[in-house]
Every structure is written in structure tokens, then in C-alpha cells.
PDB file of C-alpha atoms in Angstrom:
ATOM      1  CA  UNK Y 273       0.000   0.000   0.000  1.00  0.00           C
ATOM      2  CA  UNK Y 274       1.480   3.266  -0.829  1.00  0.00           C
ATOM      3  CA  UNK Y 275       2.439   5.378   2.128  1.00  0.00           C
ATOM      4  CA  UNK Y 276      -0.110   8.449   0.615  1.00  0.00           C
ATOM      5  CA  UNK Y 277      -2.775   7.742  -1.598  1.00  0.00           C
ATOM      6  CA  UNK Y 278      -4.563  10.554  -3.799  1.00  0.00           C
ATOM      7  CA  UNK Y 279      -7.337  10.259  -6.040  1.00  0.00           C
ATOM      8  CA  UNK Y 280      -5.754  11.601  -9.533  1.00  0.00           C
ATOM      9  CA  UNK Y 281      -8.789  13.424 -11.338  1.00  0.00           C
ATOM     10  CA  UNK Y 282      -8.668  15.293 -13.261  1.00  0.00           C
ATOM     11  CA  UNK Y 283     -11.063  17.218 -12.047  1.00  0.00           C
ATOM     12  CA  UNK Y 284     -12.537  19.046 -14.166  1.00  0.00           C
ATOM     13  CA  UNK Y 285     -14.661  22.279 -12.916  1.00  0.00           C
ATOM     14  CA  UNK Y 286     -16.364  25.728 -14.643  1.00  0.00           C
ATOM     15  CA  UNK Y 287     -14.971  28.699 -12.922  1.00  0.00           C
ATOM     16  CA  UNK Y 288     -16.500  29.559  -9.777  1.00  0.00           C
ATOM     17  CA  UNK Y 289     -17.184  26.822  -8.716  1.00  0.00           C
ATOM     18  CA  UNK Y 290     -16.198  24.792  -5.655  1.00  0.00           C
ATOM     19  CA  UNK Y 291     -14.006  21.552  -6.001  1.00  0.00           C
ATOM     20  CA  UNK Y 292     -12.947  18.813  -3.214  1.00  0.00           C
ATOM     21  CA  UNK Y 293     -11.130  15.495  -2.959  1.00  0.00           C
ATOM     22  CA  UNK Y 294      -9.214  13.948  -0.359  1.00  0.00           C
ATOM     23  CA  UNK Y 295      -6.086  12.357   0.275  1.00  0.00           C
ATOM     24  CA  UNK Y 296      -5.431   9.010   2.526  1.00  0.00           C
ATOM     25  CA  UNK Y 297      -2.328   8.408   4.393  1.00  0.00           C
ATOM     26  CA  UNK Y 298      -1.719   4.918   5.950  1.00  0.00           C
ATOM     27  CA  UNK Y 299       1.337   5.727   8.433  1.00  0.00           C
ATOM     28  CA  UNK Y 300      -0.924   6.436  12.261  1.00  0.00           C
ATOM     29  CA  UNK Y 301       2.426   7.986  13.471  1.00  0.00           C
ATOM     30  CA  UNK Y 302       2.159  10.750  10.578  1.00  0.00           C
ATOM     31  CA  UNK Y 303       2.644  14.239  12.359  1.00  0.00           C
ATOM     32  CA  UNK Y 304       2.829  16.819   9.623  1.00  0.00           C
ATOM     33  CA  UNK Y 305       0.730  17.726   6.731  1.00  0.00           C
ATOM     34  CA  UNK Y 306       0.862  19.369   3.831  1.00  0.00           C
ATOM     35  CA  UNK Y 307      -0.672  20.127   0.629  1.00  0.00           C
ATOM     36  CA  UNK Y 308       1.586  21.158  -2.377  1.00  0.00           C
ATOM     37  CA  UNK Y 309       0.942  22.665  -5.688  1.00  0.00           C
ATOM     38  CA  UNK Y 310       2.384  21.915  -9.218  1.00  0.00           C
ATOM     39  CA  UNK Y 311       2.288  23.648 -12.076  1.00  0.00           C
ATOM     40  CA  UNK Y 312       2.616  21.744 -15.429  1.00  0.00           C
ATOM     41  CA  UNK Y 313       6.887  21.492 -16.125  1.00  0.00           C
ATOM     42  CA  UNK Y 314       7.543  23.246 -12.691  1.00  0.00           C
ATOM     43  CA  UNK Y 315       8.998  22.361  -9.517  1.00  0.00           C
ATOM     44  CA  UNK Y 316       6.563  21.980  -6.596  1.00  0.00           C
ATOM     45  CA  UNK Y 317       5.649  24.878  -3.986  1.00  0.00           C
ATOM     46  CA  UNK Y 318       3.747  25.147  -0.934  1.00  0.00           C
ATOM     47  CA  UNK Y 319       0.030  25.804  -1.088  1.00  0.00           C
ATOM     48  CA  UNK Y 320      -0.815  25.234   2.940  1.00  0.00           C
ATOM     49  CA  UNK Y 321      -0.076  23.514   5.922  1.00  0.00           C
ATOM     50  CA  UNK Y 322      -2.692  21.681   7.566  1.00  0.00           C
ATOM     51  CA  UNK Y 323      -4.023  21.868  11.153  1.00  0.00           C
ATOM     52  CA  UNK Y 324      -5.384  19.751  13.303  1.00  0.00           C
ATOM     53  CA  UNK Y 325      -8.557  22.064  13.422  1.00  0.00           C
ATOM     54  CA  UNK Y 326      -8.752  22.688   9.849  1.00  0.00           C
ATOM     55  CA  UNK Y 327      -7.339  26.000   8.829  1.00  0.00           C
ATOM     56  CA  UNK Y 328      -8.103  27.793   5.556  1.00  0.00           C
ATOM     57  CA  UNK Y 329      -5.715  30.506   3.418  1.00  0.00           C
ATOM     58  CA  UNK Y 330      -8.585  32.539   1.265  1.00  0.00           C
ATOM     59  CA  UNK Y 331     -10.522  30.267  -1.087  1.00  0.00           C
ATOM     60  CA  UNK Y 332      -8.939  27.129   0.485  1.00  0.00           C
ATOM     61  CA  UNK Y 333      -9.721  25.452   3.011  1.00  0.00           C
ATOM     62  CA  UNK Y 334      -8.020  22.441   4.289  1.00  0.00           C
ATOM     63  CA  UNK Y 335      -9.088  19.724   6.681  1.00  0.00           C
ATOM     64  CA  UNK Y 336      -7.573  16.879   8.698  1.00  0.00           C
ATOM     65  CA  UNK Y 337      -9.145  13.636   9.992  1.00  0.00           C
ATOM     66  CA  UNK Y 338      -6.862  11.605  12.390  1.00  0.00           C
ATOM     67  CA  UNK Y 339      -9.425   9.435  12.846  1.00  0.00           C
ATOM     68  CA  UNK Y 340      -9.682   7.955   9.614  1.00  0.00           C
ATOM     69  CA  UNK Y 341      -6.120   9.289   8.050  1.00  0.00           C
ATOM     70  CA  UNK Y 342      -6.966  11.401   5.476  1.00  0.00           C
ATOM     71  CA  UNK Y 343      -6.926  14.991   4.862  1.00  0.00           C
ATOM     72  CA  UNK Y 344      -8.602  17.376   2.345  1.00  0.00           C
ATOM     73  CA  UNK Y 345      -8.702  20.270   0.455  1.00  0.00           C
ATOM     74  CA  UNK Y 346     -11.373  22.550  -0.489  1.00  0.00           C
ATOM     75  CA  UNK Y 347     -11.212  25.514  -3.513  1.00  0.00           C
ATOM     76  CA  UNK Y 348     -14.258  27.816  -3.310  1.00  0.00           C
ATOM     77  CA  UNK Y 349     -14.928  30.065  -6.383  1.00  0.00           C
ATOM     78  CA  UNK Y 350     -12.286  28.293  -8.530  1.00  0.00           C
ATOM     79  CA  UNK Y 351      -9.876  31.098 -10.921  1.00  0.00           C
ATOM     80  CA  UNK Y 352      -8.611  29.737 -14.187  1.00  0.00           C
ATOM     81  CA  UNK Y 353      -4.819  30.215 -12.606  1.00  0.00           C
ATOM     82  CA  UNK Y 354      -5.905  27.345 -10.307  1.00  0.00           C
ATOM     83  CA  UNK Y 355      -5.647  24.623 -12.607  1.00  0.00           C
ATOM     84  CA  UNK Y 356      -2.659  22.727 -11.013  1.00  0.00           C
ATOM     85  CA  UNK Y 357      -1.646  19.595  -9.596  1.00  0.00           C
ATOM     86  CA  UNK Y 358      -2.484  19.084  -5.888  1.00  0.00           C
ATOM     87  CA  UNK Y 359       0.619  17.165  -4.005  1.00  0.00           C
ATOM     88  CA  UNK Y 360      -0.916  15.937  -0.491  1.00  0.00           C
ATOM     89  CA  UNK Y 361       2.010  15.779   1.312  1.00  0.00           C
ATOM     90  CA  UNK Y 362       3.123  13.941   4.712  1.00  0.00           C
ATOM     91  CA  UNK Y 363       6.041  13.623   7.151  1.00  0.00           C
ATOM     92  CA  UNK Y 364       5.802  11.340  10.274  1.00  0.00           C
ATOM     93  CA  UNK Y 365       6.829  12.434  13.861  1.00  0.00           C
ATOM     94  CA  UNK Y 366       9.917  10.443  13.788  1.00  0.00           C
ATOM     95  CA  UNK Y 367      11.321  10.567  10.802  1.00  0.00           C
ATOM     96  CA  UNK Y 368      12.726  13.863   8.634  1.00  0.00           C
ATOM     97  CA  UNK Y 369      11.538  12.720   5.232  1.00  0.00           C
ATOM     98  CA  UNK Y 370       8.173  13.889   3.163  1.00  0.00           C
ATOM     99  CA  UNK Y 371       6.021  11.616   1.879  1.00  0.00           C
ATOM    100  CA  UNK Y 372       4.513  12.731  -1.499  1.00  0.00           C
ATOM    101  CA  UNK Y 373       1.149  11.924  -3.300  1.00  0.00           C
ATOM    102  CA  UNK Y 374       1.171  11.268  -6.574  1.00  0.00           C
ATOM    103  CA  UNK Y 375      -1.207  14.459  -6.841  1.00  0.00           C
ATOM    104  CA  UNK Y 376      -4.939  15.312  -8.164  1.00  0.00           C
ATOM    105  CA  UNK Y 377      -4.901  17.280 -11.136  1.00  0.00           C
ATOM    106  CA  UNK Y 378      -7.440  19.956 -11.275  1.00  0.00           C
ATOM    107  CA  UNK Y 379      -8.550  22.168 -14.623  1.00  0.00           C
ATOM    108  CA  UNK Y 380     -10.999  25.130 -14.247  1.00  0.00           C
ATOM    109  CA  UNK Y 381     -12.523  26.231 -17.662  1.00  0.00           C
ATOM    110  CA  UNK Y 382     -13.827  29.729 -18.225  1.00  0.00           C
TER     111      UNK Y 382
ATOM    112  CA  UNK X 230      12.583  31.063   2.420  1.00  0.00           C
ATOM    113  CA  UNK X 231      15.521  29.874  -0.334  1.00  0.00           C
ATOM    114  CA  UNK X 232      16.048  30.484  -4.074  1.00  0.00           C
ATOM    115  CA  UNK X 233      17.490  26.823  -5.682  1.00  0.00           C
ATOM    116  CA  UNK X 234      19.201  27.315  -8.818  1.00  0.00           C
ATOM    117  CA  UNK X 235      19.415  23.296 -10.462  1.00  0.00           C
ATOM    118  CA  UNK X 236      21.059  22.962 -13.687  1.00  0.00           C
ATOM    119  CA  UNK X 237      20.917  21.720 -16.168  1.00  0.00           C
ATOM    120  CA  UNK X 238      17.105  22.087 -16.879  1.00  0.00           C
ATOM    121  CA  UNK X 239      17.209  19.831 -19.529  1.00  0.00           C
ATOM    122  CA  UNK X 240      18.821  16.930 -21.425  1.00  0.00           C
ATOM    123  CA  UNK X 241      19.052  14.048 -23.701  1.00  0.00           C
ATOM    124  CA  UNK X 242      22.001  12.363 -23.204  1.00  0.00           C
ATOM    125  CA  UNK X 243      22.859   8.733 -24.790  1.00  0.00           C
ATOM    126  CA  UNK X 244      22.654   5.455 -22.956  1.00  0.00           C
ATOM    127  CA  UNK X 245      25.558   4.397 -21.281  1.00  0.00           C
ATOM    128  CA  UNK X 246      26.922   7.863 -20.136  1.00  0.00           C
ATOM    129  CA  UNK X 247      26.301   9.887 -17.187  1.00  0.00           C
ATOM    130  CA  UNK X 248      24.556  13.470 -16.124  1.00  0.00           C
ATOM    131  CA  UNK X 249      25.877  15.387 -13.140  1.00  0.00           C
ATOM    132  CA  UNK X 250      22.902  17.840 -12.390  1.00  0.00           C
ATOM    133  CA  UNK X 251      24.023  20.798  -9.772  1.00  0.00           C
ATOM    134  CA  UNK X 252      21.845  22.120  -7.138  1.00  0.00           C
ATOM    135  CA  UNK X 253      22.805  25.741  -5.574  1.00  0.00           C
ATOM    136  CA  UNK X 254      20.943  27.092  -2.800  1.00  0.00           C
ATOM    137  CA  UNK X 255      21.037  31.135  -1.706  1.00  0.00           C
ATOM    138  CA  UNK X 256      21.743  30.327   2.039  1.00  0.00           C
ATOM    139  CA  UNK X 257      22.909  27.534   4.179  1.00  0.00           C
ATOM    140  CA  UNK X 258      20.801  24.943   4.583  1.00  0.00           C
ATOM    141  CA  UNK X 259      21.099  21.900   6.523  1.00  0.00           C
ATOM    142  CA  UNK X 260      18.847  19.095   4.951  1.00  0.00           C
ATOM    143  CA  UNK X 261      19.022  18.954   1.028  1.00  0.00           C
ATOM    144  CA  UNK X 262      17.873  16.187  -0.713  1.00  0.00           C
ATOM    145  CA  UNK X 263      17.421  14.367  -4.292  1.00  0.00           C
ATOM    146  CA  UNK X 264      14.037  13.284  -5.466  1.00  0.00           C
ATOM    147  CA  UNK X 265      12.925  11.784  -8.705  1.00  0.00           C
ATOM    148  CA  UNK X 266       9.775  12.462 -10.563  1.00  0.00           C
ATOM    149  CA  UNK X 267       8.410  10.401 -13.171  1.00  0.00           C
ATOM    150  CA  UNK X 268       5.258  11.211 -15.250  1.00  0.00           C
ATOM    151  CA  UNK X 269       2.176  10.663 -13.619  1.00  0.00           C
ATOM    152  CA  UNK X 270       4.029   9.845 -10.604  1.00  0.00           C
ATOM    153  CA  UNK X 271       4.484  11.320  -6.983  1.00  0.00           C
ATOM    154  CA  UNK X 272       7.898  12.457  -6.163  1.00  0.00           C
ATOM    155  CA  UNK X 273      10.256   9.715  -4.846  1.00  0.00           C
ATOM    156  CA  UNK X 274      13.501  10.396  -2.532  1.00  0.00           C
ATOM    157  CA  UNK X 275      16.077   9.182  -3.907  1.00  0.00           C
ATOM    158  CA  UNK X 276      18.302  10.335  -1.096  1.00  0.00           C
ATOM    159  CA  UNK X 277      19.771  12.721   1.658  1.00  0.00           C
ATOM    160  CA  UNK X 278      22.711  14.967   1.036  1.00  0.00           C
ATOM    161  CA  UNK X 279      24.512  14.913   3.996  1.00  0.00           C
ATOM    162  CA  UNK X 280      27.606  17.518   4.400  1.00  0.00           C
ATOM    163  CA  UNK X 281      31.017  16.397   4.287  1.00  0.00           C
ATOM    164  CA  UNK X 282      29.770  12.464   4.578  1.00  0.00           C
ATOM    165  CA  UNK X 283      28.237   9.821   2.561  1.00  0.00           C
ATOM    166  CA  UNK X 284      24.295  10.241   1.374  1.00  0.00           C
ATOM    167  CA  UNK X 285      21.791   8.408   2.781  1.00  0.00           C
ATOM    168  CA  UNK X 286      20.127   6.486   0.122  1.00  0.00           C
ATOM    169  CA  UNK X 287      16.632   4.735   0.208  1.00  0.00           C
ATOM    170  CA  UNK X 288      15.718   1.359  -0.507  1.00  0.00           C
ATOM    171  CA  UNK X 289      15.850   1.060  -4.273  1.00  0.00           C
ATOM    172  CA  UNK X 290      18.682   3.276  -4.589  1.00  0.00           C
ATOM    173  CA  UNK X 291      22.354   2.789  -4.631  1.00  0.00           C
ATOM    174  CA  UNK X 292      25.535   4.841  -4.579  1.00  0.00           C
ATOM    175  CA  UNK X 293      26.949   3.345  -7.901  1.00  0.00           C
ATOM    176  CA  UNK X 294      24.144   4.335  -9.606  1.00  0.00           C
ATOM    177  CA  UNK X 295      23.367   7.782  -7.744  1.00  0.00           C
ATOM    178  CA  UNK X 296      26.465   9.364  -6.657  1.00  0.00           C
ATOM    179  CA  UNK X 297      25.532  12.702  -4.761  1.00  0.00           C
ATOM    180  CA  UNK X 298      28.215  14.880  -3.309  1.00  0.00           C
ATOM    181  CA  UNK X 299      27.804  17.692  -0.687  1.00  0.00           C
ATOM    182  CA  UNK X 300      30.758  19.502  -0.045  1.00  0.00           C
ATOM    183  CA  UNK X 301      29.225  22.726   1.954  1.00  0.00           C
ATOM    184  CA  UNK X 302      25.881  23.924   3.239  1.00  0.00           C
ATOM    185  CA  UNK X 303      24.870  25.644   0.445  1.00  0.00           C
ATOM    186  CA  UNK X 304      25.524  22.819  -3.031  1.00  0.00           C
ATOM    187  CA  UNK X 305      24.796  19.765  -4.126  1.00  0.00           C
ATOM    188  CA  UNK X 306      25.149  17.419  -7.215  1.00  0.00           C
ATOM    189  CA  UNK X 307      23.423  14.162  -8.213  1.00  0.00           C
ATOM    190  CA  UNK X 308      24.961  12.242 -10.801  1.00  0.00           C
ATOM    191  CA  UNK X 309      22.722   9.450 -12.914  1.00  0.00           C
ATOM    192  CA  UNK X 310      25.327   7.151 -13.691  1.00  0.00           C
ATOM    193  CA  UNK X 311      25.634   4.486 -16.883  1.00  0.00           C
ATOM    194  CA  UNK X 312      22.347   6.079 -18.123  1.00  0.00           C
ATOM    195  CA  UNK X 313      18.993   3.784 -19.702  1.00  0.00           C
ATOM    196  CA  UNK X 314      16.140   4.633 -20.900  1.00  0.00           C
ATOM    197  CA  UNK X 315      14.310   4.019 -17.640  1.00  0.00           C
ATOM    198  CA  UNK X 316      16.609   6.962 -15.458  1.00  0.00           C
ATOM    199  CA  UNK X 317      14.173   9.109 -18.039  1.00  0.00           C
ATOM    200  CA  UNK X 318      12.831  10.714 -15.532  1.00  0.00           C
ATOM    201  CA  UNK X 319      12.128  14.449 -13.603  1.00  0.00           C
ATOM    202  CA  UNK X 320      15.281  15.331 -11.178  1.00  0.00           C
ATOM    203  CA  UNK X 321      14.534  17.754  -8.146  1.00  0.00           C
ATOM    204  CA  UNK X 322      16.338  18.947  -5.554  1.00  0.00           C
ATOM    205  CA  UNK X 323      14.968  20.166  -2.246  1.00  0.00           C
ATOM    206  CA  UNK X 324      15.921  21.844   0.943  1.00  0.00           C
ATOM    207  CA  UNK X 325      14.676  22.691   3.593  1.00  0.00           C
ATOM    208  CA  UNK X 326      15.671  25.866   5.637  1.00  0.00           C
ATOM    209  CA  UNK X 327      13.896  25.527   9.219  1.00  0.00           C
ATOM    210  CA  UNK X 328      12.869  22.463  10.665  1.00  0.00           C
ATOM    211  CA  UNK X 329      10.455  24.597  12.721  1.00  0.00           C
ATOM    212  CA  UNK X 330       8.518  25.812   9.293  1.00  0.00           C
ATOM    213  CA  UNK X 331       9.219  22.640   7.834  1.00  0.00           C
ATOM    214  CA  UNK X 332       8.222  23.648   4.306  1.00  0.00           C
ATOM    215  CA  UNK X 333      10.537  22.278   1.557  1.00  0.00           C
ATOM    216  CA  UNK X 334      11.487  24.331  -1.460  1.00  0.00           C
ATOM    217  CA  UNK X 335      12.568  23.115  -4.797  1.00  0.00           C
ATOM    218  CA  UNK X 336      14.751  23.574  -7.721  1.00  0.00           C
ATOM    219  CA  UNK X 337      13.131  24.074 -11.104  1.00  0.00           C
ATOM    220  CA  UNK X 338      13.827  20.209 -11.556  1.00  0.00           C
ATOM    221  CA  UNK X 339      15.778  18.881 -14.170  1.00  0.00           C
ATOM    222  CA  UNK X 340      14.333  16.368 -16.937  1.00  0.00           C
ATOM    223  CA  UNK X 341      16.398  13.965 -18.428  1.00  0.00           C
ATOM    224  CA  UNK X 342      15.864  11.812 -21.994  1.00  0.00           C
ATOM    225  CA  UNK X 343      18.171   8.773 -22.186  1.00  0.00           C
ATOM    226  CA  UNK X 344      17.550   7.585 -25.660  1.00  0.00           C
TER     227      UNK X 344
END
């Protein structure tokens, strides 16, 4: 089983509108987590950190569920520059190295 | 934050010889490391650059293959070794500056053809 698991899309959405999906991560002792944006041909950057109680940057909001391991992101009022690849990212308490999805592609059309 | 300058961007190089790709950070950083990136795929450490020792490679990866050297804080080089067509792949270095932030910054990447 891979260590994150992402559902790849695409997803395909009209501007303005709001789009979801989740990621699963199968290590318990997972501590950190993070969601990561990709542009096509470009190197990965930050998008967000994610908090226990859910925190949201502007039109994204991102949640965590210990419970059931998975984490997910939320983009309200979708803008054409948010067509991207969505890393879901995770590092476990004890150990220094990231854990990467293999990312859910999302296009917004006008 | 940190600016990573990774070089080359791009290459096609024949099978059988080997790339050295250079990763240059703005500042000293303590962790870097070497990830690959195929299409369609999530990013995969290759390894750990440690300063002034050997890397720490993970399971699938070897030192024969992957040399990396690390001789200060602030550079790095991977080297894909006795190239085949199945090292084609996405090359990315990463750093990262404060273990207290923990976000990890990358180079531009560096995509490789063996043909």
C-alpha cells in the first residue's frame, strides 16, 4: 500500500465553482501535513499547511481527519490560474523525510 | 525562504553515459535532498545529502548508480550514472531551511531523456 494515496482526477470544474477530494495516508504515526501545488513542467511549492482544526488561506480550506487518516482540500470560487496539480504531502513524527502523493490534477474552464 | 538554482534544466544524453545535475541554494541549509519524478508519478527520494559524509540512500537506490556529493551547506550534485532509458525521468532537488517551518522548497527540476 502506498504510504499516501490521492485520487488523480482530473477534475474538471467551470470557474466559480467549488471543487474537493481527499487524500489518505496509511502511516498512524504521521505528524505533519501538507498540501503542495504543481504547475505543469515546474517544480513543486507550498500551497498550505494543515491543522489539526482545519485551517483555511482565502478560497482554500483544508481539513484533517486523524481518525480515519486522510486529509482534504477545499477551492471555493475556482480562478482559471488554479488549474494545477495538488501534491498531499506527509512527514511522520519520527522521521525527517516527506512523503509525497502522486497528486490530483485539477482544470478550471472559463 | 531559499532560491534553488538546479542545472541543467534539460537533457538528452545517450545510454551508457552519465549526467551530473548541480543544485545551488542562496543560504545555508542543513537538509538537502534528491528526489525523482516520473510522469504521472508522486515524487520519490532518492536520497539525503549529507555535508562532508556519505548520502543516505533509500531502498531502491544505490551509490553506484546515484552518486551525490555535498561539499558545503549551500551545493549539491546528483549524478545518474551508466544512463537507460528508464533513469528518463524528472530530477529535483529540495531543501529545507527551518525544521520549525518545515516547508521544503525546490529547484526548477531537471528532466532527463536517455535515448
Amino acid at each position: 500500500r502506498k504510504e499516501v494515496e490521492q485520487d488523480p482526477g482530473p477534475f474538471n470544474v467551470p470557474e466559480g465553482a467549488t471543487v474537493a477530494f481527499n487524500c489518505t495516508y496509511s502511516n498512524s504515526a504521521s505528524q505533519s501535513f501538507f498540501w503542495y501545488r504543481q504547475d505543469c513542467r515546474k517544480e513543486p511549492k507550498l500551497l498550505m499547511s494543515v491543522y489539526s482544526s482545519g485551517n483555511e488561506d482565502g478560497r482554500f480550506t483544508a481539513q484533517l481527519n486523524r481518525a480515519s487518516q486522510y486529509i482534504s482540500l477545499l477551492i471555493r470560487d475556482s480562478k482559471l490560474s488554479d488549474s494545477a496539480t495538488y501534491l498531499c504531502v506527509v512527514r511522520a513524527s519520527n522521521d525527517y523525510k516527506l512523503s509525497f502523493g502522486a497528486g490530483t490534477t485539477v482544470t478550471v474552464r472559463a | 525562504s531559499a532560491v534553488i538554482s538546479q542545472k541543467p534544466s534539460r537533457d538528452i544524453c545517450q545510454r551508457g553515459t552519465s549526467l551530473t545535475i548541480q543544485c545551488q541554494v542562496d543560504s545555508q541549509v542543513t537538509m538537502m535532498f534528491w528526489y525523482r519524478q516520473q510522469p504521472g508519478q508522486s515524487l520519490t527520494l532518492i536520497a539525503t545529502a549529507n555535508q562532508g559524509s556519505e548520502a543516505t540512500y533509500e531502498s531502491g537506490f544505490v551509490i553506484d548508480k546515484f552518486p551525490i556529493s555535498r561539499p558545503n551547506l549551500t551545493f549539491s550534485t546528483l549524478t545518474v550514472s551508466n544512463m537507460s532509458p528508464e533513469d528518463s525521468s524528472i530530477y529535483l532537488c529540495s531543501v529545507e531551511v527551518d525544521r520549525e517551518t518545515t516547508e521544503a522548497f525546490f529547484g526548477q527540476g531537471t528532466r532527463l531523456t536517455v535515448v
